[in-house]
PDB file of C-alpha atoms and ligand atoms in Angstrom:
ATOM      1  CA  MET A1480      63.834 179.503  73.802  1.00 42.00           C
ATOM      2  CA  THR A1481      61.281 182.279  73.284  1.00 43.00           C
ATOM      3  CA  SER A1482      62.116 185.243  75.493  1.00 47.00           C
ATOM      4  CA  LEU A1483      59.362 186.452  77.820  1.00 47.00           C
ATOM      5  CA  PRO A1484      58.777 189.979  79.157  1.00 51.00           C
ATOM      6  CA  GLU A1485      60.641 190.539  82.479  1.00 54.00           C
ATOM      7  CA  GLY A1486      57.495 190.427  84.676  1.00 49.00           C
ATOM      8  CA  TRP A1487      56.418 187.131  83.070  1.00 48.00           C
ATOM      9  CA  GLN A1488      59.864 185.656  83.565  1.00 50.00           C
ATOM     10  CA  ASN A1489      59.662 186.400  87.301  1.00 51.00           C
ATOM     11  CA  THR A1490      56.212 184.792  87.506  1.00 49.00           C
ATOM     12  CA  ARG A1491      57.492 181.737  85.662  1.00 49.00           C
ATOM     13  CA  GLN A1492      60.520 181.449  87.963  1.00 52.00           C
ATOM     14  CA  ASN A1493      58.248 181.769  91.007  1.00 49.00           C
ATOM     15  CA  MET A1494      56.026 178.983  89.660  1.00 49.00           C
ATOM     16  CA  ILE A1495      59.030 176.721  89.090  1.00 47.00           C
ATOM     17  CA  MET A1496      60.339 177.445  92.607  1.00 49.00           C
ATOM     18  CA  LEU A1497      56.902 176.704  94.094  1.00 47.00           C
ATOM     19  CA  GLN A1498      56.653 173.404  92.198  1.00 52.00           C
ATOM     20  CA  HIS A1499      60.175 172.521  93.348  1.00 49.00           C
ATOM     21  CA  CYS A1500      59.272 173.215  97.015  1.00 39.00           C
ATOM     22  CA  ILE A1501      56.070 171.145  96.852  1.00 45.00           C
ATOM     23  CA  LEU A1502      57.877 168.208  95.229  1.00 47.00           C
ATOM     24  CA  LYS A1503      60.707 168.365  97.785  1.00 48.00           C
ATOM     25  CA  ARG A1504      58.191 168.415 100.677  1.00 50.00           C
ATOM     26  CA  VAL A1505      56.239 165.484  99.214  1.00 42.00           C
ATOM     27  CA  LEU A1506      59.398 163.399  98.783  1.00 44.00           C
ATOM     28  CA  GLN A1507      60.580 164.227 102.327  1.00 49.00           C
ATOM     29  CA  GLN A1508      57.217 163.162 103.766  1.00 48.00           C
ATOM     30  CA  PHE A1509      57.113 160.042 101.609  1.00 44.00           C
ATOM     31  CA  TYR A1510      60.562 158.838 102.613  1.00 43.00           C
ATOM     32  CA  SER A1511      59.923 159.624 106.278  1.00 44.00           C
ATOM     33  CA  GLY A1512      57.018 157.168 105.974  1.00 44.00           C
ATOM     34  CA  ASN A1513      54.303 159.744 106.671  1.00 44.00           C
ATOM     35  CA  GLN A1514      51.879 158.565 104.014  1.00 42.00           C
ATOM     36  CA  GLU A1515      48.874 160.423 105.437  1.00 40.00           C
ATOM     37  CA  THR A1516      50.672 163.756 105.169  1.00 39.00           C
ATOM     38  CA  THR A1517      51.963 162.765 101.745  1.00 39.00           C
ATOM     39  CA  LYS A1518      48.400 162.064 100.653  1.00 41.00           C
ATOM     40  CA  SER A1519      47.174 165.413 101.942  1.00 40.00           C
ATOM     41  CA  LEU A1520      50.042 167.223 100.223  1.00 40.00           C
ATOM     42  CA  LEU A1521      49.207 165.386  97.033  1.00 40.00           C
ATOM     43  CA  SER A1522      45.496 166.145  97.122  1.00 40.00           C
ATOM     44  CA  GLY A1523      44.774 168.174  94.051  1.00 37.00           C
ATOM     45  CA  PHE A1524      47.362 166.289  92.020  1.00 36.00           C
ATOM     46  CA  PRO A1525      45.953 163.888  89.393  1.00 36.00           C
ATOM     47  CA  ALA A1526      44.871 160.599  90.992  1.00 35.00           C
ATOM     48  CA  ALA A1527      47.141 158.655  88.651  1.00 34.00           C
ATOM     49  CA  LEU A1528      50.152 160.339  90.245  1.00 33.00           C
ATOM     50  CA  GLN A1529      49.141 159.320  93.751  1.00 35.00           C
ATOM     51  CA  HIS A1530      48.762 155.544  93.109  1.00 39.00           C
ATOM     52  CA  GLY A1531      48.515 154.187  96.654  1.00 39.00           C
ATOM     53  CA  HIS A1532      48.403 150.748  95.022  1.00 45.00           C
ATOM     54  CA  ARG A1533      51.290 151.166  92.640  1.00 47.00           C
ATOM     55  CA  ALA A1534      54.838 151.809  93.576  1.00 45.00           C
ATOM     56  CA  ALA A1535      55.827 152.474  89.950  1.00 37.00           C
ATOM     57  CA  GLY A1536      58.186 155.396  89.721  1.00 41.00           C
ATOM     58  CA  HIS A1537      59.252 155.124  93.370  1.00 48.00           C
ATOM     59  CA  ARG A1538      62.996 155.179  93.794  1.00 46.00           C
ATOM     60  CA  SER A1539      64.658 152.568  95.902  1.00 45.00           C
ATOM     61  CA  LYS A1540      66.277 154.186  98.919  1.00 51.00           C
ATOM     62  CA  SER A1541      69.219 151.790  98.738  1.00 42.00           C
ATOM     63  CA  THR A1542      69.982 151.936  95.014  1.00 31.00           C
ATOM     64  CA  GLY A1543      68.436 155.263  94.100  1.00 34.00           C
ATOM     65  CA  LEU A1544      67.125 153.599  90.924  1.00 28.00           C
ATOM     66  CA  PRO A1545      63.493 153.741  89.853  1.00 32.00           C
ATOM     67  CA  GLY A1546      61.645 150.464  90.387  1.00 58.00           C
ATOM     68  CA  GLU A1547      58.426 149.394  88.698  1.00 77.00           C
ATOM     69  CA  SER A1548      56.145 147.837  91.241  1.00 90.00           C
ATOM     70  CA  GLU A1549      52.510 147.313  92.147  1.00 97.00           C
ATOM     71  CA  ARG A1550      50.613 146.417  95.285  1.00 98.00           C
ATOM     72  CA  THR A1551      47.709 144.021  95.711  1.00 98.00           C
ATOM     73  CA  LEU A1552      45.405 142.818  98.472  1.00 98.00           C
ATOM     74  CA  ILE A1553      45.471 139.129  99.369  1.00 99.00           C
ATOM     75  CA  ALA A1554      43.158 137.780 102.081  1.00 99.00           C
ATOM     76  CA  ILE A1555      43.156 134.300 103.559  1.00 99.00           C
ATOM     77  CA  LYS A1556      39.479 133.623 104.149  1.00 98.00           C
ATOM     78  CA  PRO A1557      37.994 131.993 107.290  1.00 98.00           C
ATOM     79  CA  ASP A1558      38.231 128.481 105.792  1.00 98.00           C
ATOM     80  CA  GLY A1559      41.940 128.982 105.056  1.00 98.00           C
ATOM     81  CA  VAL A1560      42.600 130.173 108.620  1.00 98.00           C
ATOM     82  CA  GLN A1561      40.510 127.362 110.177  1.00 98.00           C
ATOM     83  CA  ARG A1562      42.367 124.759 108.085  1.00 98.00           C
ATOM     84  CA  ARG A1563      45.764 126.187 109.163  1.00 98.00           C
ATOM     85  CA  LEU A1564      46.788 127.056 105.605  1.00 98.00           C
ATOM     86  CA  VAL A1565      48.084 130.544 106.465  1.00 98.00           C
ATOM     87  CA  GLY A1566      51.770 129.577 106.495  1.00 98.00           C
ATOM     88  CA  GLN A1567      51.651 127.649 103.224  1.00 98.00           C
ATOM     89  CA  ILE A1568      49.844 130.473 101.421  1.00 98.00           C
ATOM     90  CA  ILE A1569      52.246 133.149 102.668  1.00 98.00           C
ATOM     91  CA  GLN A1570      55.165 130.924 101.684  1.00 98.00           C
ATOM     92  CA  ARG A1571      53.979 130.830  98.062  1.00 98.00           C
ATOM     93  CA  PHE A1572      54.034 134.618  97.777  1.00 98.00           C
ATOM     94  CA  GLU A1573      57.387 134.873  99.540  1.00 97.00           C
ATOM     95  CA  GLN A1574      59.069 132.218  97.445  1.00 97.00           C
ATOM     96  CA  ARG A1575      57.710 133.743  94.235  1.00 97.00           C
ATOM     97  CA  GLY A1576      59.651 136.886  95.132  1.00 96.00           C
ATOM     98  CA  PHE A1577      56.971 139.297  96.297  1.00 97.00           C
ATOM     99  CA  LYS A1578      57.398 141.591  99.277  1.00 97.00           C
ATOM    100  CA  LEU A1579      54.994 141.690 102.207  1.00 98.00           C
ATOM    101  CA  VAL A1580      54.251 145.317 103.119  1.00 98.00           C
ATOM    102  CA  GLY A1581      51.212 144.885 105.392  1.00 98.00           C
ATOM    103  CA  MET A1582      49.475 142.082 107.282  1.00 98.00           C
ATOM    104  CA  LYS A1583      46.852 141.691 109.999  1.00 98.00           C
ATOM    105  CA  MET A1584      44.446 139.123 111.403  1.00 98.00           C
ATOM    106  CA  MET A1585      40.920 140.326 112.026  1.00 98.00           C
ATOM    107  CA  LYS A1586      37.258 139.457 112.220  1.00 98.00           C
ATOM    108  CA  VAL A1587      35.607 141.377 109.440  1.00 97.00           C
ATOM    109  CA  SER A1588      32.530 143.523 109.916  1.00 97.00           C
ATOM    110  CA  GLU A1589      29.536 143.156 107.588  1.00 96.00           C
ATOM    111  CA  ASP A1590      29.936 146.821 106.768  1.00 97.00           C
ATOM    112  CA  LEU A1591      33.492 146.391 105.454  1.00 98.00           C
ATOM    113  CA  LEU A1592      32.543 143.240 103.567  1.00 97.00           C
ATOM    114  CA  SER A1593      29.547 144.853 101.932  1.00 97.00           C
ATOM    115  CA  GLN A1594      31.893 147.539 100.586  1.00 98.00           C
ATOM    116  CA  HIS A1595      34.502 144.978  99.563  1.00 98.00           C
ATOM    117  CA  TYR A1596      31.943 142.841  97.702  1.00 98.00           C
ATOM    118  CA  CYS A1597      29.709 145.746  96.557  1.00 97.00           C
ATOM    119  CA  GLU A1598      29.620 144.394  92.981  1.00 97.00           C
ATOM    120  CA  LEU A1599      28.127 141.097  94.173  1.00 98.00           C
ATOM    121  CA  ARG A1600      25.224 142.538  96.193  1.00 97.00           C
ATOM    122  CA  THR A1601      22.591 141.302  93.765  1.00 98.00           C
ATOM    123  CA  LYS A1602      23.976 137.751  93.468  1.00 98.00           C
ATOM    124  CA  PRO A1603      21.923 134.935  94.999  1.00 98.00           C
ATOM    125  CA  PHE A1604      24.951 133.678  96.961  1.00 98.00           C
ATOM    126  CA  TYR A1605      25.684 137.104  98.499  1.00 98.00           C
ATOM    127  CA  PRO A1606      23.978 136.481 101.916  1.00 97.00           C
ATOM    128  CA  SER A1607      25.801 133.182 102.421  1.00 98.00           C
ATOM    129  CA  LEU A1608      29.073 134.786 101.251  1.00 98.00           C
ATOM    130  CA  LEU A1609      28.721 137.478 103.954  1.00 97.00           C
ATOM    131  CA  HIS A1610      27.811 134.869 106.561  1.00 97.00           C
ATOM    132  CA  TYR A1611      30.844 132.724 105.723  1.00 98.00           C
ATOM    133  CA  MET A1612      33.285 135.627 105.510  1.00 98.00           C
ATOM    134  CA  THR A1613      32.227 136.900 108.956  1.00 97.00           C
ATOM    135  CA  SER A1614      32.236 133.405 110.517  1.00 96.00           C
ATOM    136  CA  GLY A1615      35.850 133.583 111.727  1.00 98.00           C
ATOM    137  CA  PRO A1616      39.118 135.472 111.451  1.00 98.00           C
ATOM    138  CA  VAL A1617      40.765 136.323 108.158  1.00 98.00           C
ATOM    139  CA  VAL A1618      44.408 137.184 107.496  1.00 99.00           C
ATOM    140  CA  VAL A1619      44.641 140.135 105.155  1.00 99.00           C
ATOM    141  CA  MET A1620      47.859 141.207 103.485  1.00 98.00           C
ATOM    142  CA  VAL A1621      49.318 143.667 101.014  1.00 98.00           C
ATOM    143  CA  TRP A1622      51.989 142.250  98.713  1.00 98.00           C
ATOM    144  CA  GLU A1623      54.243 144.329  96.485  1.00 97.00           C
ATOM    145  CA  GLY A1624      56.244 143.537  93.368  1.00 96.00           C
ATOM    146  CA  HIS A1625      56.464 143.560  89.606  1.00 95.00           C
ATOM    147  CA  LYS A1626      53.035 142.749  88.093  1.00 96.00           C
ATOM    148  CA  VAL A1627      51.888 141.398  91.458  1.00 98.00           C
ATOM    149  CA  VAL A1628      48.187 141.917  90.615  1.00 98.00           C
ATOM    150  CA  GLN A1629      48.030 139.654  87.567  1.00 98.00           C
ATOM    151  CA  THR A1630      50.623 137.189  88.862  1.00 98.00           C
ATOM    152  CA  SER A1631      48.823 136.694  92.172  1.00 98.00           C
ATOM    153  CA  ARG A1632      45.520 136.100  90.354  1.00 98.00           C
ATOM    154  CA  LYS A1633      47.263 133.331  88.433  1.00 98.00           C
ATOM    155  CA  MET A1634      48.789 131.934  91.629  1.00 98.00           C
ATOM    156  CA  VAL A1635      45.369 131.949  93.334  1.00 98.00           C
ATOM    157  CA  GLY A1636      43.579 130.303  90.406  1.00 98.00           C
ATOM    158  CA  HIS A1637      40.033 130.156  89.092  1.00 98.00           C
ATOM    159  CA  THR A1638      37.203 131.387  91.351  1.00 98.00           C
ATOM    160  CA  ASN A1639      35.654 127.926  91.203  1.00 98.00           C
ATOM    161  CA  PRO A1640      38.158 125.419  92.624  1.00 98.00           C
ATOM    162  CA  ALA A1641      36.698 122.720  90.377  1.00 98.00           C
ATOM    163  CA  GLU A1642      38.063 124.746  87.433  1.00 98.00           C
ATOM    164  CA  ALA A1643      41.311 125.785  89.125  1.00 98.00           C
ATOM    165  CA  GLN A1644      44.604 124.368  87.851  1.00 98.00           C
ATOM    166  CA  ALA A1645      46.677 122.175  90.120  1.00 98.00           C
ATOM    167  CA  GLY A1646      49.553 124.277  91.398  1.00 98.00           C
ATOM    168  CA  THR A1647      47.296 127.224  92.195  1.00 98.00           C
ATOM    169  CA  VAL A1648      46.207 127.924  95.780  1.00 98.00           C
ATOM    170  CA  ARG A1649      42.566 127.141  95.035  1.00 98.00           C
ATOM    171  CA  GLY A1650      43.510 124.202  92.815  1.00 98.00           C
ATOM    172  CA  ASP A1651      45.612 122.662  95.572  1.00 98.00           C
ATOM    173  CA  PHE A1652      43.624 123.474  98.693  1.00 98.00           C
ATOM    174  CA  SER A1653      39.917 123.682  97.856  1.00 98.00           C
ATOM    175  CA  ILE A1654      37.030 121.941  96.099  1.00 98.00           C
ATOM    176  CA  HIS A1655      33.990 124.258  96.257  1.00 98.00           C
ATOM    177  CA  VAL A1656      33.412 127.851  95.121  1.00 98.00           C
ATOM    178  CA  SER A1657      31.856 128.835  98.461  1.00 98.00           C
ATOM    179  CA  ARG A1658      35.070 127.861 100.315  1.00 98.00           C
ATOM    180  CA  ASN A1659      37.855 128.913  98.002  1.00 98.00           C
ATOM    181  CA  VAL A1660      40.388 129.815 100.696  1.00 98.00           C
ATOM    182  CA  VAL A1661      41.788 133.091  99.419  1.00 98.00           C
ATOM    183  CA  HIS A1662      40.964 136.467  97.902  1.00 98.00           C
ATOM    184  CA  ALA A1663      43.153 138.369  95.433  1.00 98.00           C
ATOM    185  CA  SER A1664      42.423 141.771  93.873  1.00 98.00           C
ATOM    186  CA  ASP A1665      41.536 141.435  90.189  1.00 98.00           C
ATOM    187  CA  SER A1666      42.899 144.728  88.773  1.00 98.00           C
ATOM    188  CA  LEU A1667      45.141 147.660  89.680  1.00 97.00           C
ATOM    189  CA  GLU A1668      42.107 149.845  90.313  1.00 97.00           C
ATOM    190  CA  GLY A1669      40.466 147.109  92.399  1.00 98.00           C
ATOM    191  CA  ALA A1670      43.681 146.680  94.382  1.00 98.00           C
ATOM    192  CA  GLN A1671      43.873 150.385  95.128  1.00 97.00           C
ATOM    193  CA  ARG A1672      40.252 150.470  96.297  1.00 98.00           C
ATOM    194  CA  GLU A1673      40.604 147.337  98.435  1.00 98.00           C
ATOM    195  CA  ILE A1674      43.928 148.342 100.036  1.00 98.00           C
ATOM    196  CA  GLN A1675      42.423 151.685 101.070  1.00 98.00           C
ATOM    197  CA  LEU A1676      39.352 149.894 102.405  1.00 98.00           C
ATOM    198  CA  TRP A1677      41.217 147.326 104.522  1.00 98.00           C
ATOM    199  CA  PHE A1678      44.340 149.243 105.597  1.00 98.00           C
ATOM    200  CA  GLN A1679      45.247 152.642 106.946  1.00 98.00           C
ATOM    201  CA  GLY A1680      48.279 154.232 105.296  1.00 97.00           C
ATOM    202  CA  LYS A1681      50.359 153.886 108.483  1.00 97.00           C
ATOM    203  CA  GLU A1682      49.796 150.107 108.529  1.00 98.00           C
ATOM    204  CA  LEU A1683      51.771 149.672 105.290  1.00 98.00           C
ATOM    205  CA  LEU A1684      55.555 149.693 105.345  1.00 96.00           C
ATOM    206  CA  ASN A1685      57.937 150.922 102.685  1.00 95.00           C
ATOM    207  CA  TRP A1686      61.056 148.838 103.099  1.00 94.00           C
ATOM    208  CA  ASP A1687      63.880 147.563 100.961  1.00 92.00           C
ATOM    209  CA  CYS A1688      64.235 143.804 100.472  1.00 89.00           C
ATOM    210  CA  CYS A1689      67.901 142.782 100.458  1.00 89.00           C
ATOM    211  CA  ASP A1690      67.262 140.488  97.452  1.00 85.00           C
ATOM    212  CA  GLN A1691      65.235 142.913  95.344  1.00 82.00           C
ATOM    213  CA  THR A1692      67.919 143.332  92.710  1.00 86.00           C
ATOM    214  CA  SER A1693      67.975 139.522  92.356  1.00 89.00           C
ATOM    215  CA  THR A1694      64.219 139.204  91.789  1.00 88.00           C
ATOM    216  CA  CYS A1695      63.693 142.164  89.475  1.00 87.00           C
ATOM    217  CA  GLU A1696      65.687 144.589  87.355  1.00 82.00           C
ATOM    218  CA  VAL A1697      65.317 147.942  89.109  1.00 68.00           C
TER     219      VAL A1697
HETATM  220  P1  DAT B1911      37.134 136.015  92.833  1.00 59.76           P
HETATM  221  O1  DAT B1911      37.203 135.753  94.322  1.00 59.76           O
HETATM  222  O2  DAT B1911      37.852 134.960  92.050  1.00 59.76           O
HETATM  223  O3  DAT B1911      37.578 137.400  92.476  1.00 59.76           O
HETATM  224  P2  DAT B1911      34.403 136.903  92.461  1.00 59.76           P
HETATM  225  O4  DAT B1911      34.881 138.272  92.735  1.00 59.76           O
HETATM  226  O5  DAT B1911      33.567 136.676  91.242  1.00 59.76           O
HETATM  227  O6  DAT B1911      35.606 135.867  92.383  1.00 59.76           O
HETATM  228  O7  DAT B1911      33.560 136.381  93.699  1.00 59.76           O
HETATM  229  C1  DAT B1911      33.936 136.686  95.013  1.00 59.76           C
HETATM  230  C2  DAT B1911      33.707 135.483  95.886  1.00 59.76           C
HETATM  231  O8  DAT B1911      32.326 135.165  95.912  1.00 59.76           O
HETATM  232  C3  DAT B1911      34.370 134.211  95.383  1.00 59.76           C
HETATM  233  O9  DAT B1911      35.743 134.142  95.742  1.00 59.76           O
HETATM  234  C4  DAT B1911      33.571 133.170  96.067  1.00 59.76           C
HETATM  235  C5  DAT B1911      32.173 133.769  96.045  1.00 59.76           C
HETATM  236  N1  DAT B1911      31.409 133.261  94.893  1.00 59.76           N
HETATM  237  C6  DAT B1911      31.539 133.618  93.600  1.00 59.76           C
HETATM  238  N2  DAT B1911      30.680 132.944  92.817  1.00 59.76           N
HETATM  239  C7  DAT B1911      29.991 132.125  93.652  1.00 59.76           C
HETATM  240  C8  DAT B1911      28.963 131.157  93.488  1.00 59.76           C
HETATM  241  N3  DAT B1911      28.455 130.889  92.280  1.00 59.76           N
HETATM  242  N4  DAT B1911      28.507 130.503  94.588  1.00 59.76           N
HETATM  243  C9  DAT B1911      28.995 130.753  95.803  1.00 59.76           C
HETATM  244  N5  DAT B1911      29.964 131.668  96.046  1.00 59.76           N
HETATM  245  C10 DAT B1911      30.461 132.345  94.990  1.00 59.76           C
HETATM  246 MG1   MG B1912      36.727 139.271  92.808  1.00 59.76          MG
END
């Protein structure tokens, strides 16, 4: 290793000690479940390192091994709640092996929906979409697991139920695009944005599933 002048060496050691302290503090806050404080400690770090949506690189508390995981937002829309499909939809995600880390039932405000569906504002069906989505309660959830974003999109099926494969949620429970039962984030970035929109950090739980070594290599 190239030797540095003594003053520089001290500066370098101080920097390393400072980095070590920050990392230790962040990990302590993270494992104590204080995600808000963790976020504030992390502000200034590259966004990719913060990944509220992605648990990749987290270490399992029980095994101490790194696990590769993502999070996604799944919402059961008013038609799914009215038709009492909540249990069957949750069951599909549970039996696939994903982990529920947040869930609530709520009536959605137009303000939240307009942010959620901001890309669709210019579509002709947008007003009726808002009307339908605010017509009754929704059940919104965050699911975690290996490749949960792309897998849950496949489980949910094509946007238009007429095109959706049998075996998918939309293919089994719906017939028309305006009443397609469920929402699933379509990308990691979308999932991150939507989870932050619908949930506060303290509403999401980091917990270890007793079967996680049976569903995924960690
Ligand atoms: P997805 O929900 O599969 O991500 P999207 O983001 O394109 O699909 O659209 C959001 C929702 O808008 C969709 O679940 C149902 C509604 N929607 C889309 N296209 C529609 C259409 N042509 N007519 C009525 N509603 C539509
Ligand atoms: Mg979409």
